[in-house]
């Protein structure tokens, strides 16, 4: 059996361990794995961009290396692909044609919710089996408690916040850190609790600016003159406006809420406020041992499922066990932080303000 594997969406830590686990375990079962380069973009045009993956390639240094050696893309839905001449074209048939040309019967995708939605439509249209391994620093894939890359991003954000602490303390500053996560606050919540910051703002919980001022007053009353605020990129301004940045590629992304809050806090509190962001270090960091283990567990699980002819499944972590769920149950949905989330409870229990009280 020929299996294709691709990484899709933004990169993160642990992807090479996931590809390696699939390749090594597939070889043990007599399957060949083709690595598809550049995500769906590498399957457009007349010549698919691929390589035959060899288990011997996956030495421990490759397994623990960051990002994805296959490359990936988080731009351009193939069903409505923006061409250089400004037209929008459906390129799904080109991709399906190339997968078939390579003799691939089963495609393993490693990606987030957006990529799964696209690959699910593509493989259904082409009659190709799909298997999925969830990855995203946003941790917003449904039906799994954790996705590949999340805890490496949490560890990186945690170090970043810790490294700001001493300077904030020495110079009596308010440090505002803006962090990725798209529309989900999991990354901010986990790393903010780990670093024990004073305020965590996430898009799922509406905040009032007065509560940030109130928290600073409490901090001062406790004998401290510095404060750490962590804000997730999709948090709106106190007036309810989303803050975005337009890139030269035409894409519009979240970015800038940290600067906005800095101006407001400086004005209200008359103290020095600085803004920082770990940015793409959250994605390009080296994987933690936990992420390498998770990626390897998911990799072995999808090959097990293929050998049992259980197609259309996603490897997932539920109640600490590796399980599988139907991709149909996951595609087109996402998993925001809910009010009953254990981390919300923990943050409140640690007297960390979420801006709503
Ligand atoms: O989904 C991962 C992610 O890093 C989000 O947290 C963030 O909003 C987005 O991708 C940034 O994408 P890009 O690097 O393409 O701007």
CSV table of C-alpha atoms and ligand atoms in Angstrom, one decimal:
chain,number,residue,atom,x,y,z
A,1,UNK,CA,0.0,0.0,0.0
A,2,UNK,CA,1.2,3.5,-0.8
A,3,UNK,CA,0.5,6.2,1.8
A,4,UNK,CA,0.9,9.9,1.2
A,5,UNK,CA,1.7,12.2,4.1
A,6,UNK,CA,1.6,16.0,4.2
A,7,UNK,CA,1.8,18.8,6.7
A,8,UNK,CA,-0.7,21.6,6.3
A,9,UNK,CA,-1.4,25.0,7.9
A,10,UNK,CA,1.1,26.9,10.0
A,11,UNK,CA,4.2,25.0,11.1
A,12,UNK,CA,4.8,24.0,14.8
A,13,UNK,CA,7.1,21.8,16.9
A,14,UNK,CA,6.8,18.0,16.7
A,15,UNK,CA,5.9,17.6,13.0
A,16,UNK,CA,9.1,15.8,12.1
A,17,UNK,CA,8.6,13.3,14.9
A,18,UNK,CA,5.0,12.7,13.6
A,19,UNK,CA,6.3,12.1,10.0
A,20,UNK,CA,9.1,9.9,11.3
A,21,UNK,CA,6.8,7.8,13.4
A,22,UNK,CA,4.5,7.2,10.5
A,23,UNK,CA,7.4,6.3,8.2
A,24,UNK,CA,9.1,4.0,10.6
A,25,UNK,CA,5.9,2.2,11.7
A,26,UNK,CA,4.6,1.9,8.1
A,27,UNK,CA,7.8,0.3,7.0
A,28,UNK,CA,7.5,-2.3,9.7
A,29,UNK,CA,4.1,-3.2,8.2
A,30,UNK,CA,5.3,-3.2,4.7
A,31,UNK,CA,3.8,0.1,3.5
A,32,UNK,CA,5.6,2.7,1.5
A,33,UNK,CA,5.3,6.4,2.5
A,34,UNK,CA,5.5,9.3,0.1
A,35,UNK,CA,6.2,12.7,1.7
A,36,UNK,CA,4.3,15.4,-0.1
A,37,UNK,CA,6.2,18.7,0.0
A,38,UNK,CA,4.6,22.1,0.5
A,39,UNK,CA,1.2,20.9,1.6
A,40,UNK,CA,-1.6,21.1,-1.0
A,41,UNK,CA,0.5,23.7,-2.9
A,42,UNK,CA,3.0,21.0,-3.8
A,43,UNK,CA,0.2,19.0,-5.5
A,44,UNK,CA,-0.8,21.8,-7.9
A,45,UNK,CA,0.6,21.9,-11.4
A,46,UNK,CA,1.7,19.0,-13.6
A,47,UNK,CA,4.5,17.6,-11.4
A,48,UNK,CA,3.7,16.7,-7.8
A,49,UNK,CA,6.4,17.7,-5.4
A,50,UNK,CA,7.2,14.6,-3.3
A,51,UNK,CA,9.9,12.2,-2.0
A,52,UNK,CA,9.9,8.6,-0.9
A,53,UNK,CA,10.4,8.6,2.8
A,54,UNK,CA,13.0,6.2,4.2
A,55,UNK,CA,12.9,5.1,7.9
A,56,UNK,CA,16.7,5.5,8.0
A,57,UNK,CA,16.3,9.2,7.5
A,58,UNK,CA,14.6,9.6,10.9
A,59,UNK,CA,17.5,9.6,13.3
A,60,UNK,CA,16.8,11.0,16.7
A,61,UNK,CA,18.1,14.5,15.7
A,62,UNK,CA,15.7,14.6,12.8
A,63,UNK,CA,12.9,13.4,15.0
A,64,UNK,CA,13.5,16.3,17.5
A,65,UNK,CA,14.1,19.0,14.9
A,66,UNK,CA,11.7,21.9,14.7
A,67,UNK,CA,9.0,22.7,12.1
A,68,UNK,CA,8.4,20.4,9.1
A,69,UNK,CA,11.1,19.3,6.7
A,70,UNK,CA,8.3,18.6,4.1
A,71,UNK,CA,7.2,22.3,4.2
A,72,UNK,CA,3.6,23.4,4.5
A,73,UNK,CA,1.3,26.2,3.5
A,74,UNK,CA,-1.4,28.2,5.4
A,75,UNK,CA,-2.4,30.2,2.4
A,76,UNK,CA,-4.9,29.6,-0.4
A,77,UNK,CA,-7.9,27.3,-0.2
A,78,UNK,CA,-7.5,25.0,-3.3
A,79,UNK,CA,-11.3,25.2,-3.9
A,80,UNK,CA,-10.9,29.0,-4.4
A,81,UNK,CA,-7.3,29.6,-5.0
A,82,UNK,CA,-6.1,33.2,-5.5
A,83,UNK,CA,-4.0,33.3,-8.8
A,84,UNK,CA,-1.2,35.8,-9.5
A,85,UNK,CA,-3.5,37.5,-12.1
A,86,UNK,CA,-6.1,38.3,-9.5
A,87,UNK,CA,-8.5,35.5,-10.5
A,88,UNK,CA,-9.8,32.9,-8.1
A,89,UNK,CA,-9.7,29.3,-9.5
A,90,UNK,CA,-10.9,25.9,-8.2
A,91,UNK,CA,-7.7,23.8,-8.3
A,92,UNK,CA,-9.0,20.7,-6.4
A,93,UNK,CA,-9.0,18.5,-9.5
A,94,UNK,CA,-5.3,19.2,-10.0
A,95,UNK,CA,-4.5,18.0,-6.5
A,96,UNK,CA,-6.7,15.0,-6.6
A,97,UNK,CA,-5.2,14.1,-10.0
A,98,UNK,CA,-1.7,14.3,-8.6
A,99,UNK,CA,-2.5,12.2,-5.6
A,100,UNK,CA,-3.9,9.5,-7.9
A,101,UNK,CA,-1.0,9.8,-10.3
A,102,UNK,CA,1.3,8.9,-7.4
A,103,UNK,CA,-0.8,5.8,-6.6
A,104,UNK,CA,-1.7,7.0,-3.2
A,105,UNK,CA,-4.7,5.2,-1.7
A,106,UNK,CA,-4.5,6.8,1.8
A,107,UNK,CA,-3.5,10.3,2.7
A,108,UNK,CA,-2.4,11.2,6.1
A,109,UNK,CA,-2.7,14.9,6.9
A,110,UNK,CA,-1.1,16.6,9.9
A,111,UNK,CA,-2.9,19.9,10.5
A,112,UNK,CA,-5.4,22.0,12.3
A,113,UNK,CA,-9.2,22.4,11.9
A,114,UNK,CA,-9.0,24.6,8.8
A,115,UNK,CA,-6.8,22.2,6.9
A,116,UNK,CA,-8.8,19.3,7.9
A,117,UNK,CA,-11.9,20.9,6.5
A,118,UNK,CA,-10.2,21.4,3.1
A,119,UNK,CA,-8.5,18.0,3.0
A,120,UNK,CA,-11.7,16.2,4.0
A,121,UNK,CA,-13.6,17.9,1.1
A,122,UNK,CA,-10.8,17.1,-1.3
A,123,UNK,CA,-10.4,13.4,-0.4
A,124,UNK,CA,-14.2,12.9,-0.4
A,125,UNK,CA,-14.4,14.4,-3.9
A,126,UNK,CA,-11.5,12.2,-5.1
A,127,UNK,CA,-12.5,9.0,-3.3
A,128,UNK,CA,-9.2,8.9,-1.3
A,129,UNK,CA,-8.9,7.6,2.2
A,130,UNK,CA,-8.1,10.3,4.7
A,131,UNK,CA,-6.4,9.9,8.1
A,132,UNK,CA,-5.6,12.9,10.4
A,133,UNK,CA,-3.2,13.9,13.1
A,134,UNK,CA,-4.1,17.1,14.9
A,135,UNK,CA,-1.4,19.8,15.3
A,136,UNK,CA,-1.7,23.4,16.2
A,137,UNK,CA,-0.3,25.8,18.7
A,138,UNK,CA,-3.8,27.2,19.1
A,139,UNK,CA,-5.0,23.8,20.5
A,140,UNK,CA,-8.5,24.4,19.1
A,141,UNK,CA,-9.1,21.1,17.3
A,142,UNK,CA,-12.2,19.4,18.5
A,143,UNK,CA,-12.4,15.9,20.0
A,144,UNK,CA,-8.8,16.0,21.3
A,145,UNK,CA,-7.5,17.5,24.5
A,146,UNK,CA,-4.2,18.3,22.9
A,147,UNK,CA,-2.7,18.8,19.5
A,148,UNK,CA,0.9,18.4,18.4
A,149,UNK,CA,2.9,21.6,18.9
A,150,UNK,CA,0.7,23.0,21.7
A,151,UNK,CA,2.8,22.2,24.7
A,152,UNK,CA,6.1,23.2,23.0
A,153,UNK,CA,4.5,26.6,22.3
A,154,UNK,CA,3.3,26.8,25.9
A,155,UNK,CA,6.8,26.0,27.1
A,156,UNK,CA,8.3,28.7,24.8
A,157,UNK,CA,5.7,31.3,25.9
A,158,UNK,CA,6.4,30.4,29.6
A,159,UNK,CA,10.1,31.0,29.2
A,160,UNK,CA,9.4,34.3,27.4
A,161,UNK,CA,7.2,35.5,30.2
A,162,UNK,CA,9.6,34.3,32.9
A,163,UNK,CA,12.5,36.1,31.1
A,164,UNK,CA,10.5,39.4,31.3
A,165,UNK,CA,9.7,39.1,34.9
A,166,UNK,CA,13.0,40.3,36.5
A,167,UNK,CA,13.2,43.4,34.3
A,168,UNK,CA,9.6,44.3,35.0
A,169,UNK,CA,10.3,43.9,38.7
A,170,UNK,CA,13.6,45.8,38.7
A,171,UNK,CA,12.2,48.8,36.7
A,172,UNK,CA,8.6,48.8,38.1
A,173,UNK,CA,7.1,48.3,34.7
A,174,UNK,CA,3.9,46.9,33.3
A,175,UNK,CA,4.8,44.3,30.7
A,176,UNK,CA,2.2,43.5,28.2
A,177,UNK,CA,2.8,40.4,26.1
A,178,UNK,CA,0.7,39.7,23.0
A,179,UNK,CA,0.5,36.0,22.1
A,180,UNK,CA,-0.8,34.0,19.1
A,181,UNK,CA,-3.7,31.7,19.3
A,182,UNK,CA,-6.0,32.9,16.6
A,183,UNK,CA,-9.6,32.8,17.9
A,184,UNK,CA,-8.9,30.5,20.8
A,185,UNK,CA,-7.3,31.5,24.2
A,186,UNK,CA,-5.9,28.1,25.2
A,187,UNK,CA,-2.2,29.1,24.6
A,188,UNK,CA,-2.6,32.3,26.5
A,189,UNK,CA,-4.4,30.6,29.4
A,190,UNK,CA,-1.9,27.8,29.8
A,191,UNK,CA,1.2,29.8,29.5
A,192,UNK,CA,-0.2,32.7,31.6
A,193,UNK,CA,-1.1,30.3,34.4
A,194,UNK,CA,2.3,28.6,34.2
A,195,UNK,CA,4.1,31.9,34.4
A,196,UNK,CA,1.6,33.2,37.0
A,197,UNK,CA,1.1,36.5,35.3
A,198,UNK,CA,-1.4,39.0,36.8
A,199,UNK,CA,-3.9,39.4,34.0
A,200,UNK,CA,-4.7,37.0,31.1
A,201,UNK,CA,-7.1,38.3,28.4
A,202,UNK,CA,-8.6,35.7,25.9
A,203,UNK,CA,-11.1,36.3,23.1
A,204,UNK,CA,-13.7,34.0,24.7
A,205,UNK,CA,-14.0,36.1,27.9
A,206,UNK,CA,-15.2,39.7,27.5
A,207,UNK,CA,-13.2,42.1,29.7
A,208,UNK,CA,-13.8,45.6,31.0
A,209,UNK,CA,-10.9,48.0,30.9
A,210,UNK,CA,-11.7,49.2,34.5
A,211,UNK,CA,-11.0,45.7,35.7
A,212,UNK,CA,-7.4,46.0,34.4
A,213,UNK,CA,-7.0,49.2,36.4
A,214,UNK,CA,-8.6,47.6,39.4
A,215,UNK,CA,-6.1,44.7,39.2
A,216,UNK,CA,-3.2,47.1,39.0
A,217,UNK,CA,-4.4,48.9,42.1
A,218,UNK,CA,-4.7,45.5,43.9
A,219,UNK,CA,-1.1,44.6,42.9
A,220,UNK,CA,0.1,48.0,44.2
A,221,UNK,CA,-1.8,47.5,47.4
A,222,UNK,CA,0.0,44.1,47.9
A,223,UNK,CA,3.3,45.9,47.8
A,224,UNK,CA,4.4,45.4,44.2
A,225,UNK,CA,5.0,48.0,41.5
A,226,UNK,CA,5.1,45.9,38.5
A,227,UNK,CA,2.6,43.7,36.6
A,228,UNK,CA,2.5,41.2,33.8
A,229,UNK,CA,-0.4,41.2,31.4
A,230,UNK,CA,-0.8,38.5,28.7
A,231,UNK,CA,-3.2,39.2,25.9
A,232,UNK,CA,-4.2,36.8,23.2
A,233,UNK,CA,-4.1,38.3,19.7
A,234,UNK,CA,-7.8,38.1,18.9
A,235,UNK,CA,-8.9,40.0,22.0
A,236,UNK,CA,-10.8,43.1,21.0
A,237,UNK,CA,-10.3,46.6,22.1
A,238,UNK,CA,-12.3,47.8,25.1
A,239,UNK,CA,-14.7,49.3,22.5
A,240,UNK,CA,-15.2,45.9,20.9
A,241,UNK,CA,-13.0,46.4,17.8
A,242,UNK,CA,-10.8,43.6,16.4
A,243,UNK,CA,-7.2,44.7,15.9
A,244,UNK,CA,-5.6,43.4,12.7
A,245,UNK,CA,-2.6,43.8,10.4
A,246,UNK,CA,-2.7,43.6,6.6
A,247,UNK,CA,0.4,41.9,5.1
A,248,UNK,CA,1.8,42.5,1.7
A,249,UNK,CA,0.5,39.1,0.5
A,250,UNK,CA,-3.0,40.5,1.0
A,251,UNK,CA,-3.7,38.4,4.1
A,252,UNK,CA,-5.2,40.1,7.1
A,253,UNK,CA,-4.1,38.7,10.5
A,254,UNK,CA,-4.7,39.5,14.1
A,255,UNK,CA,-2.0,41.8,15.6
A,256,UNK,CA,-1.7,45.0,17.6
A,257,UNK,CA,-4.0,44.6,20.6
A,258,UNK,CA,-0.9,44.7,22.9
A,259,UNK,CA,0.0,48.2,21.6
A,260,UNK,CA,-3.5,49.3,21.9
A,261,UNK,CA,-3.7,48.2,25.6
A,262,UNK,CA,-0.3,49.7,26.3
A,263,UNK,CA,-1.5,53.2,25.2
A,264,UNK,CA,-4.7,52.8,27.3
A,265,UNK,CA,-2.9,51.6,30.4
A,266,UNK,CA,-0.2,54.3,30.1
A,267,UNK,CA,-2.8,56.9,29.9
A,268,UNK,CA,-4.9,55.6,32.8
A,269,UNK,CA,-2.1,54.6,35.2
A,270,UNK,CA,0.7,57.1,34.2
A,271,UNK,CA,3.4,54.3,34.5
A,272,UNK,CA,5.8,52.8,32.0
A,273,UNK,CA,4.2,50.1,29.9
A,274,UNK,CA,6.2,48.0,27.4
A,275,UNK,CA,4.8,45.5,24.8
A,276,UNK,CA,6.5,42.4,23.6
A,277,UNK,CA,5.6,39.3,21.6
A,278,UNK,CA,7.2,35.9,21.2
A,279,UNK,CA,5.7,35.8,17.7
A,280,UNK,CA,6.7,32.9,15.6
A,281,UNK,CA,9.2,31.5,18.1
A,282,UNK,CA,6.0,29.7,19.4
A,283,UNK,CA,5.9,27.8,16.2
A,284,UNK,CA,9.5,27.5,15.3
A,285,UNK,CA,10.7,26.3,18.7
A,286,UNK,CA,12.2,22.9,19.3
A,287,UNK,CA,9.6,20.3,20.4
A,288,UNK,CA,9.4,19.3,24.1
A,289,UNK,CA,9.8,15.6,25.0
A,290,UNK,CA,6.0,15.6,25.6
A,291,UNK,CA,5.3,16.8,22.1
A,292,UNK,CA,7.7,14.3,20.5
A,293,UNK,CA,6.0,11.5,22.5
A,294,UNK,CA,2.5,12.7,21.4
A,295,UNK,CA,3.5,13.0,17.8
A,296,UNK,CA,5.0,9.5,17.9
A,297,UNK,CA,1.9,8.1,19.6
A,298,UNK,CA,-0.4,9.7,17.0
A,299,UNK,CA,1.9,8.4,14.2
A,300,UNK,CA,1.8,4.8,15.4
A,301,UNK,CA,-1.9,5.1,16.0
A,302,UNK,CA,-2.8,6.2,12.4
A,303,UNK,CA,-0.7,3.3,10.9
A,304,UNK,CA,-2.5,0.9,13.3
A,305,UNK,CA,-5.8,2.2,12.0
A,306,UNK,CA,-4.7,1.9,8.4
A,307,UNK,CA,-3.7,-1.7,8.9
A,308,UNK,CA,-7.1,-2.4,10.4
A,309,UNK,CA,-8.7,-0.6,7.3
A,310,UNK,CA,-10.3,1.9,9.7
A,311,UNK,CA,-10.2,5.0,7.4
A,312,UNK,CA,-11.5,8.5,7.9
A,313,UNK,CA,-10.2,8.7,11.5
A,314,UNK,CA,-8.2,11.2,13.5
A,315,UNK,CA,-5.8,10.2,16.2
A,316,UNK,CA,-6.8,12.0,19.4
A,317,UNK,CA,-6.0,12.3,23.1
A,318,UNK,CA,-9.0,11.8,25.4
A,319,UNK,CA,-8.8,11.5,29.2
A,320,UNK,CA,-5.1,10.9,28.7
A,321,UNK,CA,-5.5,7.9,26.3
A,322,UNK,CA,-4.7,7.8,22.6
A,323,UNK,CA,-8.0,7.1,20.8
A,324,UNK,CA,-9.4,7.7,17.3
A,325,UNK,CA,-12.5,9.7,16.3
A,326,UNK,CA,-14.2,10.1,12.9
A,327,UNK,CA,-12.8,13.1,10.9
A,328,UNK,CA,-16.4,14.0,10.0
A,329,UNK,CA,-17.0,14.8,13.7
A,330,UNK,CA,-14.0,17.2,13.7
A,331,UNK,CA,-14.0,18.9,10.3
A,332,UNK,CA,-15.5,22.4,10.1
A,333,UNK,CA,-15.6,22.8,13.8
A,334,UNK,CA,-13.2,24.4,16.3
A,335,UNK,CA,-12.8,24.2,20.1
A,336,UNK,CA,-12.8,27.6,21.9
A,337,UNK,CA,-12.1,27.9,25.6
A,338,UNK,CA,-15.4,27.5,27.5
A,339,UNK,CA,-16.5,29.0,30.8
A,340,UNK,CA,-16.3,25.6,32.4
A,341,UNK,CA,-12.7,24.9,31.2
A,342,UNK,CA,-10.6,23.6,34.0
A,343,UNK,CA,-7.9,26.2,33.2
A,344,UNK,CA,-10.3,29.1,33.6
A,345,UNK,CA,-11.1,27.7,37.1
A,346,UNK,CA,-7.4,27.3,37.9
A,347,UNK,CA,-6.6,30.8,36.7
A,348,UNK,CA,-9.4,32.3,38.9
A,349,UNK,CA,-8.3,30.1,41.8
A,350,UNK,CA,-4.8,31.6,41.5
A,351,UNK,CA,-6.2,35.2,41.7
A,352,UNK,CA,-5.2,35.8,38.1
A,353,UNK,CA,-7.6,38.4,36.6
A,354,UNK,CA,-9.3,37.4,33.3
A,355,UNK,CA,-10.5,40.9,32.9
A,356,UNK,CA,-14.2,40.2,33.5
A,357,UNK,CA,-14.3,40.9,37.3
B,1,LIG,O1,-2.7,28.9,13.6
B,1,LIG,C1,-1.4,29.1,14.0
B,1,LIG,C2,-1.1,30.6,14.0
B,1,LIG,O2,0.2,30.8,14.5
B,1,LIG,C3,-2.1,31.5,14.8
B,1,LIG,O3,-1.9,31.4,16.2
B,1,LIG,C4,-1.8,32.8,14.2
B,1,LIG,O4,-3.0,33.6,14.3
B,1,LIG,C5,-1.5,32.5,12.8
B,1,LIG,O5,-1.2,31.1,12.7
B,1,LIG,C6,-0.5,33.3,12.2
B,1,LIG,O6,-0.2,32.9,10.9
B,1,LIG,P1,0.8,33.6,9.9
B,1,LIG,O7,2.2,33.2,10.5
B,1,LIG,O8,0.6,33.1,8.6
B,1,LIG,O9,0.6,35.1,10.0
